[in-house]
């Protein structure tokens, strides 16, 4: 399965996945596997199909063909909330926070599937509900701390600066205790200093045992933290490998990096 | 800026807080109003305030309905245009099971179940209908729900009308005549036992069928029901479910990606909303002792929706104020408007306007004709002045208030200016 | 006279002060860049200029004429165009219609078509997707469209908030080329860009913002050589 012949535990298998929108093939028979615990990057020119692949993995789109397995289980075609519940969390390229909710509430929403208070508990504010709420709030605050925006916990999400909004999305995604985290351009709009902080944040996430699949256009970030990379172009996989291999691949340079990189 | 405040003087703090926190102010004023209303009614009418008290109890029904619809529209952001249908279902549930009506039906047996049991039954029946209606439609886009509920709201009263005498499956609902002579609620025997009678008179007898006392009893009953509902709905709003509704309303995709089963959570809001209408319907049937399909027409659904929107969607005290405002406008201001107009024209010397002549029906009737235009104008003006409603929800107020002074917290208006 | 002048501008969000005494000038024909980290107030500065937020104190003058307090649509007609961060395009309209809406306030038909042709030349992807609905474009494609729209409107002053956001490396150079081109055609540009090094290469002058204050200003060359700027924003 891999180049050295062993078959390490994979957490996600994308198996000959194709996605068409009408006449347009956004993903064209793409296959790759992500190993448990690694930081894996997905790169490619604009419109190559990266976000579409995220949407397919998380159940927003059904693939036209092919299969997606998460921890060896077939998740193709499951509903998004089911997939989130199984342990795949994501952030969005076009930030999708709950704008008129506080940062704290955004994270607590992320914890929703891990909460168990029932209608009864909610109506009568039972001890169980109060305790759970307290626990969840505590954890949400820790997560805000973890991504570094705790002081903004009580601001509306929409009022946070762009960079903090990206971090808040990460905190919300982590709140559901995912095993696999999909990050869609987390470093967009960050300056070099913030990019370094972000890379460090991703490393800390991985250190907690969470596998990371990353879309990113900033090559310093991608080359700096990812162990393996898949390159898409016009929906097709054109390269796969370690950062050094990918960076020198002539097809990748031609289609994506350009001469300047 | 900070006044010296005795550390332990909680009452004082609470009082100060009351003026700072708008919602608390509203609740405080409402409680005062509710307590004083019977006396006010008596004083202003010279001892015959029963009618006013009874009207206030009717207004309470609309408050209940508005609170319930607010769960659907304000919390979960679902547009329900047929809310009166669930109200009807609640009322008919009580009417059928607490009157002689069913003796004329193919069952040939009448039921007289107690109000306190039926109020729960009515809730569940309405909630079940909510679920049945919502399950297929909530998967679709928002606009479809509006249309389906609109249709449902039209169908339900018609079905009740149709199932009267002469329907192919027998007379169940009394058709156009509706169901009359419905039982009044009774207090359970352990409260209203023999010691409660007129002979002792420690406490006024609490008996809904005594025409002298009934208005007052119904008044306190609805206050109790409304109070319970406020507490329950406030709890819901502050729970994980309230949060999930808010999330679904804001961004369904993001909510689903966060693990929220969006269809299920919307369905829950829809059924809970329906159950409130069932609850209100049950009380309505008991108080009026009559249910008739024409009391649940589209205009009722629309009125409730207006109450919610005008009061401030999502904010419970706002919605209550909205309900009372619209109720007063509809049932006092508008109904009396023709008389006011006549009085005014006499006062300013335009009395001739009151005479009808060919091509002129007289001021009184003319104003009556224009009633709904006036109503519409009032709504337009209010919405222009306060597009968010009278008292909009400051989302998750208490949460946001905890932020330190440096942190930005403010409401929707900021966004648009 | 400066094309645009900010003088002692304070802007608040609610009780929070986001800008403190911001003063800056932009001369006709210049490219000026704002540098600063997350939350420094760059976007707020642009919003203040384009009328999306109003300053509590201070002046914003366009050619000496006070414009603070005017509604955003008035400011647009005065020739200031704002391409906000996070690409605001019309999600339910086609690429073509989005572009033509950019030229909404122009009435020089042939020139508009020529501009559209230029947009398509620079971003062939947009030509391929002329009929696609804006909201279904990929992130980078939407960014191209937002910039294309700004090119179509030919404003006097263009406010660009992070134009290279989400663009593949191969396109980043194109974007800066576009910025130069727009500028050569007579549009003055105020540019926010996290890629400060690139921004300073195209800009004439720059301002550095920290927590809502201007802490440094100078020619692009001077800023590029300043050790503080290098350390904080150039990642050197
Ligand atoms: N719903 C849709 N209908 C039609 N075309 C679509 C739809 N969604 C995406 N596309 C097209 O599919 C292609 C892949 O889009 P996708 O968003 O996956 O790109 P991407 O690799 O994430 O690019 P970027 O780096 O710019 O974000 C794009 O050309 C896009 O226009
Ligand atoms: N609508 C708002 N309400 C309240 N505070 C806001 C609002 N918008 C911005 N702020 C605050 O104002 C400050 C400046 O924000 P601004 O968006 O201008 O920063 P920026 O320099 O553009 O940052 P970024 O690089 O992340 O885009 C931040 O502290 C932010 O939290
Ligand atoms: Mg993308
Ligand atoms: Mg910004």
Tab-separated table of N, CA, C and O in Angstrom, chain A residues 58 60 79-82 84-85 88-90 92 95-102 104-106 108-119 121-125 132-133 136-137 150-156 158-159 172 176, chain B residues 139 231-233 235-236 238-241 243-263 265 268 272 276 393-396 398-404 407-412 414-416:
chain	number	residue	atom	x	y	z
A	58	UNK	N	-16.771	15.235	4.142
A	58	UNK	CA	-17.613	15.553	5.295
A	58	UNK	C	-19.096	15.383	5.009
A	58	UNK	O	-19.925	15.739	5.828
A	60	UNK	N	-21.105	16.786	2.752
A	60	UNK	CA	-21.925	17.848	2.158
A	60	UNK	C	-22.250	17.502	0.710
A	60	UNK	O	-23.299	17.861	0.195
A	79	UNK	N	-24.809	11.312	6.282
A	79	UNK	CA	-25.165	12.707	6.533
A	79	UNK	C	-24.017	13.440	7.251
A	79	UNK	O	-23.312	12.831	8.047
A	80	UNK	N	-23.879	14.726	6.972
A	80	UNK	CA	-22.771	15.480	7.580
A	80	UNK	C	-22.711	15.366	9.102
A	80	UNK	O	-21.624	15.203	9.667
A	81	UNK	N	-23.861	15.437	9.763
A	81	UNK	CA	-23.787	15.402	11.223
A	81	UNK	C	-23.315	14.051	11.722
A	81	UNK	O	-22.645	13.934	12.740
A	82	UNK	N	-23.639	12.996	10.952
A	82	UNK	CA	-23.190	11.653	11.312
A	82	UNK	C	-21.682	11.566	11.217
A	82	UNK	O	-20.998	11.029	12.089
A	84	UNK	N	-19.573	14.028	11.288
A	84	UNK	CA	-18.971	14.825	12.355
A	84	UNK	C	-18.973	14.028	13.644
A	84	UNK	O	-17.991	14.005	14.396
A	85	UNK	N	-20.068	13.339	13.885
A	85	UNK	CA	-20.207	12.565	15.093
A	85	UNK	C	-19.203	11.414	15.154
A	85	UNK	O	-18.700	11.059	16.211
A	88	UNK	N	-14.919	13.348	12.373
A	88	UNK	CA	-14.238	14.192	11.390
A	88	UNK	C	-14.760	15.612	11.560
A	88	UNK	O	-15.950	15.868	11.416
A	89	UNK	N	-13.872	16.516	11.889
A	89	UNK	CA	-14.274	17.915	12.044
A	89	UNK	C	-13.571	18.737	10.981
A	89	UNK	O	-12.572	18.306	10.413
A	90	UNK	N	-14.101	19.915	10.712
A	90	UNK	CA	-13.495	20.701	9.651
A	90	UNK	C	-13.606	22.195	9.939
A	90	UNK	O	-14.409	22.632	10.750
A	92	UNK	N	-13.861	25.940	7.510
A	92	UNK	CA	-14.300	26.327	6.180
A	92	UNK	C	-13.372	27.380	5.587
A	92	UNK	O	-12.915	28.276	6.285
A	95	UNK	N	-15.029	31.507	5.880
A	95	UNK	CA	-15.369	31.313	7.282
A	95	UNK	C	-16.879	31.213	7.499
A	95	UNK	O	-17.643	32.017	6.999
A	96	UNK	N	-17.274	30.166	8.214
A	96	UNK	CA	-18.701	29.985	8.488
A	96	UNK	C	-18.919	29.876	9.981
A	96	UNK	O	-19.224	28.820	10.492
A	97	UNK	N	-18.755	30.980	10.655
A	97	UNK	CA	-19.047	30.982	12.084
A	97	UNK	C	-20.499	31.367	12.284
A	97	UNK	O	-21.157	31.841	11.359
A	98	UNK	N	-20.983	31.169	13.495
A	98	UNK	CA	-22.317	31.657	13.835
A	98	UNK	C	-22.128	33.101	14.274
A	98	UNK	O	-21.747	33.375	15.411
A	99	UNK	N	-22.374	34.009	13.338
A	99	UNK	CA	-21.894	35.383	13.526
A	99	UNK	C	-22.478	36.082	14.741
A	99	UNK	O	-21.794	36.843	15.394
A	100	UNK	N	-23.764	35.830	14.988
A	100	UNK	CA	-24.395	36.542	16.094
A	100	UNK	C	-24.404	35.720	17.369
A	100	UNK	O	-25.288	35.842	18.199
A	101	UNK	N	-23.418	34.852	17.494
A	101	UNK	CA	-23.254	34.140	18.756
A	101	UNK	C	-21.858	34.467	19.260
A	101	UNK	O	-20.954	34.755	18.481
A	102	UNK	N	-21.696	34.421	20.579
A	102	UNK	CA	-20.392	34.744	21.129
A	102	UNK	C	-19.383	33.681	20.707
A	102	UNK	O	-19.751	32.576	20.321
A	104	UNK	N	-17.563	32.040	22.594
A	104	UNK	CA	-17.746	30.923	23.514
A	104	UNK	C	-18.875	30.005	23.043
A	104	UNK	O	-18.734	28.784	23.022
A	105	UNK	N	-19.983	30.596	22.661
A	105	UNK	CA	-21.113	29.792	22.196
A	105	UNK	C	-20.769	29.035	20.920
A	105	UNK	O	-21.227	27.914	20.719
A	106	UNK	N	-19.991	29.640	20.067
A	106	UNK	CA	-19.577	28.936	18.863
A	106	UNK	C	-18.856	27.647	19.233
A	106	UNK	O	-19.092	26.605	18.634
A	108	UNK	N	-19.130	26.073	22.091
A	108	UNK	CA	-20.052	25.158	22.763
A	108	UNK	C	-20.947	24.432	21.763
A	108	UNK	O	-21.353	23.299	22.011
A	109	UNK	N	-21.245	25.080	20.662
A	109	UNK	CA	-21.979	24.376	19.608
A	109	UNK	C	-21.161	23.179	19.134
A	109	UNK	O	-21.691	22.093	18.905
A	110	UNK	N	-19.874	23.377	19.025
A	110	UNK	CA	-19.017	22.272	18.610
A	110	UNK	C	-19.119	21.088	19.547
A	110	UNK	O	-18.932	19.939	19.152
A	111	UNK	N	-19.421	21.365	20.809
A	111	UNK	CA	-19.515	20.278	21.783
A	111	UNK	C	-20.888	19.615	21.781
A	111	UNK	O	-21.092	18.603	22.445
A	112	UNK	N	-21.812	20.207	21.041
A	112	UNK	CA	-23.197	19.710	21.050
A	112	UNK	C	-23.313	18.189	20.932
A	112	UNK	O	-24.002	17.554	21.730
A	113	UNK	N	-22.642	17.577	19.933
A	113	UNK	CA	-22.850	16.126	19.784
A	113	UNK	C	-22.270	15.319	20.942
A	113	UNK	O	-22.610	14.155	21.092
A	114	UNK	N	-21.451	15.942	21.760
A	114	UNK	CA	-20.901	15.207	22.905
A	114	UNK	C	-21.705	15.466	24.174
A	114	UNK	O	-21.334	15.064	25.250
A	115	UNK	N	-22.800	16.197	24.039
A	115	UNK	CA	-23.614	16.492	25.221
A	115	UNK	C	-24.818	15.572	25.231
A	115	UNK	O	-25.267	15.107	24.201
A	116	UNK	N	-25.344	15.345	26.427
A	116	UNK	CA	-26.410	14.351	26.527
A	116	UNK	C	-27.670	14.850	27.195
A	116	UNK	O	-28.605	14.080	27.371
A	117	UNK	N	-27.703	16.104	27.616
A	117	UNK	CA	-28.910	16.622	28.255
A	117	UNK	C	-30.085	16.471	27.295
A	117	UNK	O	-29.994	16.826	26.134
A	118	UNK	N	-31.166	15.913	27.810
A	118	UNK	CA	-32.345	15.684	26.969
A	118	UNK	C	-33.320	16.838	27.121
A	118	UNK	O	-33.109	17.735	27.929
A	119	UNK	N	-34.385	16.758	26.351
A	119	UNK	CA	-35.408	17.810	26.396
A	119	UNK	C	-35.853	18.072	27.832
A	119	UNK	O	-35.965	19.207	28.274
A	121	UNK	N	-34.233	17.596	30.597
A	121	UNK	CA	-33.197	18.313	31.341
A	121	UNK	C	-33.190	19.783	30.977
A	121	UNK	O	-33.009	20.654	31.811
A	122	UNK	N	-33.392	20.025	29.685
A	122	UNK	CA	-33.353	21.403	29.220
A	122	UNK	C	-34.530	22.194	29.778
A	122	UNK	O	-34.368	23.309	30.269
A	123	UNK	N	-35.712	21.595	29.726
A	123	UNK	CA	-36.910	22.296	30.197
A	123	UNK	C	-36.826	22.623	31.674
A	123	UNK	O	-37.178	23.711	32.104
A	124	UNK	N	-36.349	21.664	32.453
A	124	UNK	CA	-36.386	21.852	33.895
A	124	UNK	C	-35.020	22.163	34.472
A	124	UNK	O	-34.857	22.206	35.672
A	125	UNK	N	-34.055	22.389	33.600
A	125	UNK	CA	-32.727	22.796	34.059
A	125	UNK	C	-32.262	21.883	35.182
A	125	UNK	O	-31.923	22.340	36.266
A	132	UNK	N	-23.556	19.550	33.217
A	132	UNK	CA	-23.011	19.358	31.877
A	132	UNK	C	-22.664	20.713	31.264
A	132	UNK	O	-21.600	20.892	30.668
A	133	UNK	N	-23.551	21.658	31.450
A	133	UNK	CA	-23.331	22.995	30.899
A	133	UNK	C	-22.040	23.592	31.481
A	133	UNK	O	-21.226	24.179	30.767
A	136	UNK	N	-19.031	21.836	29.969
A	136	UNK	CA	-18.835	22.196	28.575
A	136	UNK	C	-18.279	23.626	28.453
A	136	UNK	O	-17.407	23.902	27.638
A	137	UNK	N	-18.777	24.493	29.295
A	137	UNK	CA	-18.295	25.870	29.267
A	137	UNK	C	-16.821	25.935	29.639
A	137	UNK	O	-16.011	26.607	29.002
A	150	UNK	N	-8.867	33.407	24.052
A	150	UNK	CA	-9.693	33.418	25.262
A	150	UNK	C	-10.203	34.814	25.618
A	150	UNK	O	-11.370	34.966	26.014
A	151	UNK	N	-9.396	35.865	25.510
A	151	UNK	CA	-9.905	37.191	25.908
A	151	UNK	C	-11.103	37.640	25.079
A	151	UNK	O	-11.824	38.543	25.488
A	152	UNK	N	-11.308	37.023	23.933
A	152	UNK	CA	-12.422	37.468	23.096
A	152	UNK	C	-13.645	36.581	23.232
A	152	UNK	O	-14.569	36.664	22.427
A	153	UNK	N	-13.645	35.757	24.286
A	153	UNK	CA	-14.695	34.744	24.434
A	153	UNK	C	-16.098	35.308	24.339
A	153	UNK	O	-17.000	34.661	23.837
A	154	UNK	N	-16.299	36.517	24.823
A	154	UNK	CA	-17.674	37.028	24.906
A	154	UNK	C	-18.035	37.980	23.774
A	154	UNK	O	-19.062	38.624	23.815
A	155	UNK	N	-17.185	38.073	22.780
A	155	UNK	CA	-17.535	38.905	21.624
A	155	UNK	C	-18.330	38.103	20.614
A	155	UNK	O	-18.146	36.890	20.475
A	156	UNK	N	-19.175	38.785	19.900
A	156	UNK	CA	-19.828	38.138	18.779
A	156	UNK	C	-18.751	37.668	17.807
A	156	UNK	O	-17.788	38.390	17.541
A	158	UNK	N	-18.756	37.619	14.711
A	158	UNK	CA	-18.565	38.482	13.557
A	158	UNK	C	-17.691	39.691	13.851
A	158	UNK	O	-17.198	40.339	12.945
A	159	UNK	N	-17.547	40.022	15.121
A	159	UNK	CA	-16.746	41.193	15.459
A	159	UNK	C	-15.273	40.877	15.672
A	159	UNK	O	-14.480	41.773	15.922
A	172	UNK	N	-13.815	25.557	17.445
A	172	UNK	CA	-15.132	24.930	17.328
A	172	UNK	C	-15.002	23.505	16.799
A	172	UNK	O	-15.666	22.587	17.268
A	176	UNK	N	-15.612	19.042	19.201
A	176	UNK	CA	-16.296	17.757	19.055
A	176	UNK	C	-15.380	16.558	19.227
A	176	UNK	O	-15.759	15.455	18.866
B	139	UNK	N	-37.083	18.822	5.862
B	139	UNK	CA	-35.911	18.478	5.065
B	139	UNK	C	-35.744	19.447	3.917
B	139	UNK	O	-34.662	19.616	3.383
B	231	UNK	N	-41.011	30.208	32.203
B	231	UNK	CA	-39.858	29.566	32.834
B	231	UNK	C	-39.305	28.456	31.943
B	231	UNK	O	-38.100	28.383	31.671
B	232	UNK	N	-40.208	27.618	31.431
B	232	UNK	CA	-39.750	26.485	30.632
B	232	UNK	C	-39.044	26.955	29.351
B	232	UNK	O	-37.979	26.451	28.987
B	233	UNK	N	-39.643	27.931	28.698
B	233	UNK	CA	-39.055	28.375	27.433
B	233	UNK	C	-37.733	29.099	27.677
B	233	UNK	O	-36.783	28.956	26.907
B	235	UNK	N	-35.705	28.406	30.058
B	235	UNK	CA	-34.739	27.324	30.271
B	235	UNK	C	-34.287	26.711	28.956
B	235	UNK	O	-33.095	26.462	28.752
B	236	UNK	N	-35.253	26.475	28.090
B	236	UNK	CA	-34.912	25.889	26.793
B	236	UNK	C	-33.929	26.773	26.042
B	236	UNK	O	-32.939	26.308	25.480
B	238	UNK	N	-31.822	28.797	27.106
B	238	UNK	CA	-30.460	28.815	27.649
B	238	UNK	C	-29.805	27.444	27.658
B	238	UNK	O	-28.717	27.287	28.183
B	239	UNK	N	-30.463	26.460	27.074
B	239	UNK	CA	-29.902	25.114	27.120
B	239	UNK	C	-29.129	24.809	25.850
B	239	UNK	O	-29.027	25.647	24.956
B	240	UNK	N	-28.610	23.628	25.776
B	240	UNK	CA	-27.896	23.234	24.564
B	240	UNK	C	-28.832	23.219	23.366
B	240	UNK	O	-28.415	23.454	22.240
B	241	UNK	N	-30.112	22.965	23.613
B	241	UNK	CA	-31.051	22.945	22.501
B	241	UNK	C	-31.268	24.356	21.962
B	241	UNK	O	-31.279	24.574	20.746
B	243	UNK	N	-29.222	26.719	22.047
B	243	UNK	CA	-28.005	27.075	21.326
B	243	UNK	C	-28.000	26.432	19.944
B	243	UNK	O	-27.631	27.041	18.948
B	244	UNK	N	-28.426	25.182	19.907
B	244	UNK	CA	-28.417	24.483	18.624
B	244	UNK	C	-29.407	25.129	17.652
B	244	UNK	O	-29.115	25.261	16.464
B	245	UNK	N	-30.550	25.561	18.172
B	245	UNK	CA	-31.515	26.232	17.293
B	245	UNK	C	-30.894	27.480	16.702
B	245	UNK	O	-31.026	27.765	15.515
B	246	UNK	N	-30.235	28.211	17.562
B	246	UNK	CA	-29.626	29.444	17.095
B	246	UNK	C	-28.600	29.147	16.001
B	246	UNK	O	-28.533	29.835	14.986
B	247	UNK	N	-27.842	28.094	16.214
B	247	UNK	CA	-26.817	27.738	15.231
B	247	UNK	C	-27.449	27.349	13.908
B	247	UNK	O	-27.021	27.786	12.839
B	248	UNK	N	-28.491	26.554	13.981
B	248	UNK	CA	-29.156	26.120	12.753
B	248	UNK	C	-29.735	27.317	12.015
B	248	UNK	O	-29.691	27.410	10.797
B	249	UNK	N	-30.270	28.243	12.782
B	249	UNK	CA	-30.846	29.423	12.165
B	249	UNK	C	-29.761	30.237	11.456
B	249	UNK	O	-29.968	30.782	10.393
B	250	UNK	N	-28.587	30.289	12.056
B	250	UNK	CA	-27.545	31.124	11.478
B	250	UNK	C	-26.856	30.476	10.288
B	250	UNK	O	-26.541	31.144	9.319
B	251	UNK	N	-26.546	29.222	10.392
B	251	UNK	CA	-25.819	28.581	9.302
B	251	UNK	C	-25.999	27.075	9.401
B	251	UNK	O	-25.340	26.407	10.193
B	252	UNK	N	-26.885	26.563	8.575
B	252	UNK	CA	-27.199	25.143	8.677
B	252	UNK	C	-26.019	24.256	8.336
B	252	UNK	O	-25.818	23.218	8.951
B	253	UNK	N	-25.258	24.677	7.340
B	253	UNK	CA	-24.127	23.851	6.921
B	253	UNK	C	-23.113	23.740	8.056
B	253	UNK	O	-22.664	22.647	8.415
B	254	UNK	N	-22.778	24.870	8.629
B	254	UNK	CA	-21.811	24.843	9.715
B	254	UNK	C	-22.355	24.060	10.902
B	254	UNK	O	-21.614	23.341	11.579
B	255	UNK	N	-23.653	24.186	11.149
B	255	UNK	CA	-24.245	23.452	12.264
B	255	UNK	C	-24.137	21.954	12.025
B	255	UNK	O	-23.760	21.193	12.918
B	256	UNK	N	-24.436	21.530	10.799
B	256	UNK	CA	-24.352	20.106	10.492
B	256	UNK	C	-22.912	19.621	10.610
B	256	UNK	O	-22.645	18.551	11.148
B	257	UNK	N	-21.992	20.436	10.139
B	257	UNK	CA	-20.586	20.036	10.220
B	257	UNK	C	-20.106	20.000	11.665
B	257	UNK	O	-19.085	19.401	11.959
B	258	UNK	N	-20.833	20.659	12.559
B	258	UNK	CA	-20.476	20.588	13.972
B	258	UNK	C	-21.189	19.438	14.663
B	258	UNK	O	-21.140	19.328	15.881
B	259	UNK	N	-21.869	18.616	13.900
B	259	UNK	CA	-22.470	17.424	14.476
B	259	UNK	C	-23.910	17.583	14.909
B	259	UNK	O	-24.439	16.751	15.631
B	260	UNK	N	-24.565	18.653	14.509
B	260	UNK	CA	-25.969	18.827	14.876
B	260	UNK	C	-26.852	18.206	13.804
B	260	UNK	O	-26.693	18.506	12.623
B	261	UNK	N	-27.749	17.349	14.230
B	261	UNK	CA	-28.718	16.776	13.306
B	261	UNK	C	-29.763	17.854	13.035
B	261	UNK	O	-30.712	18.029	13.794
B	262	UNK	N	-29.580	18.578	11.967
B	262	UNK	CA	-30.368	19.788	11.768
B	262	UNK	C	-31.847	19.480	11.587
B	262	UNK	O	-32.690	20.221	12.071
B	263	UNK	N	-32.164	18.394	10.911
B	263	UNK	CA	-33.570	18.063	10.707
B	263	UNK	C	-34.225	17.751	12.047
B	263	UNK	O	-35.301	18.267	12.381
B	265	UNK	N	-33.366	18.671	15.028
B	265	UNK	CA	-33.450	19.798	15.961
B	265	UNK	C	-34.532	20.780	15.509
B	265	UNK	O	-35.222	21.386	16.328
B	268	UNK	N	-37.841	19.285	16.452
B	268	UNK	CA	-38.096	19.461	17.880
B	268	UNK	C	-38.694	20.845	18.136
B	268	UNK	O	-39.691	20.980	18.855
B	272	UNK	N	-42.387	21.464	19.625
B	272	UNK	CA	-42.550	22.170	20.894
B	272	UNK	C	-43.449	23.379	20.676
B	272	UNK	O	-44.364	23.645	21.465
B	276	UNK	N	-47.239	24.111	22.486
B	276	UNK	CA	-47.708	25.304	23.189
B	276	UNK	C	-49.071	25.736	22.662
B	276	UNK	O	-49.944	26.140	23.435
B	393	UNK	N	-34.018	40.539	20.749
B	393	UNK	CA	-33.159	39.753	21.628
B	393	UNK	C	-31.738	40.245	21.499
B	393	UNK	O	-31.226	40.423	20.416
B	394	UNK	N	-31.118	40.502	22.593
B	394	UNK	CA	-29.673	40.663	22.544
B	394	UNK	C	-29.168	39.261	22.769
B	394	UNK	O	-29.319	38.696	23.843
B	395	UNK	N	-28.587	38.756	21.710
B	395	UNK	CA	-28.359	37.322	21.733
B	395	UNK	C	-27.427	36.938	22.873
B	395	UNK	O	-26.372	37.528	23.069
B	396	UNK	N	-27.892	35.959	23.593
B	396	UNK	CA	-27.082	35.440	24.689
B	396	UNK	C	-26.602	36.566	25.577
B	396	UNK	O	-25.421	36.703	25.878
B	398	UNK	N	-26.770	37.415	28.754
B	398	UNK	CA	-26.045	37.260	30.013
B	398	UNK	C	-24.609	36.840	29.762
B	398	UNK	O	-23.689	37.286	30.425
B	399	UNK	N	-24.441	36.029	28.725
B	399	UNK	CA	-23.099	35.575	28.390
B	399	UNK	C	-22.239	36.762	28.013
B	399	UNK	O	-21.128	36.949	28.482
B	400	UNK	N	-22.786	37.575	27.155
B	400	UNK	CA	-22.028	38.684	26.622
B	400	UNK	C	-21.762	39.721	27.701
B	400	UNK	O	-20.737	40.377	27.701
B	401	UNK	N	-22.697	39.832	28.623
B	401	UNK	CA	-22.518	40.827	29.671
B	401	UNK	C	-21.326	40.532	30.543
B	401	UNK	O	-20.757	41.421	31.147
B	402	UNK	N	-20.987	39.254	30.597
B	402	UNK	CA	-19.881	38.896	31.479
B	402	UNK	C	-18.562	39.400	30.953
B	402	UNK	O	-17.582	39.447	31.664
B	403	UNK	N	-18.530	39.759	29.690
B	403	UNK	CA	-17.284	40.265	29.131
B	403	UNK	C	-16.857	41.521	29.859
B	403	UNK	O	-17.667	42.262	30.374
B	404	UNK	N	-15.571	41.750	29.899
B	404	UNK	CA	-15.118	42.957	30.586
B	404	UNK	C	-15.450	44.162	29.730
B	404	UNK	O	-15.783	44.047	28.562
B	407	UNK	N	-14.231	44.727	26.151
B	407	UNK	CA	-14.576	43.899	25.009
B	407	UNK	C	-15.828	44.383	24.318
B	407	UNK	O	-16.753	44.859	24.946
B	408	UNK	N	-15.808	44.248	23.045
B	408	UNK	CA	-16.920	44.784	22.262
B	408	UNK	C	-18.104	43.862	22.330
B	408	UNK	O	-17.999	42.673	22.094
B	409	UNK	N	-19.220	44.424	22.667
B	409	UNK	CA	-20.461	43.687	22.647
B	409	UNK	C	-21.487	44.638	22.141
B	409	UNK	O	-21.675	45.697	22.690
B	410	UNK	N	-22.121	44.297	21.074
B	410	UNK	CA	-23.251	45.134	20.738
B	410	UNK	C	-24.132	44.446	19.746
B	410	UNK	O	-23.830	43.362	19.265
B	411	UNK	N	-25.229	45.083	19.488
B	411	UNK	CA	-26.245	44.304	18.807
B	411	UNK	C	-26.290	44.586	17.310
B	411	UNK	O	-25.458	45.276	16.739
B	412	UNK	N	-27.310	44.015	16.765
B	412	UNK	CA	-27.426	43.931	15.323
B	412	UNK	C	-27.344	45.275	14.611
B	412	UNK	O	-26.854	45.357	13.505
B	414	UNK	N	-25.496	47.705	14.823
B	414	UNK	CA	-24.136	48.077	14.454
B	414	UNK	C	-23.772	47.563	13.068
B	414	UNK	O	-23.068	48.203	12.320
B	415	UNK	N	-24.271	46.379	12.787
B	415	UNK	CA	-23.857	45.716	11.557
B	415	UNK	C	-24.312	46.484	10.330
B	415	UNK	O	-23.634	46.512	9.312
B	416	UNK	N	-25.443	47.100	10.455
B	416	UNK	CA	-26.038	47.613	9.238
B	416	UNK	C	-25.759	49.090	9.031
B	416	UNK	O	-26.045	49.625	7.981
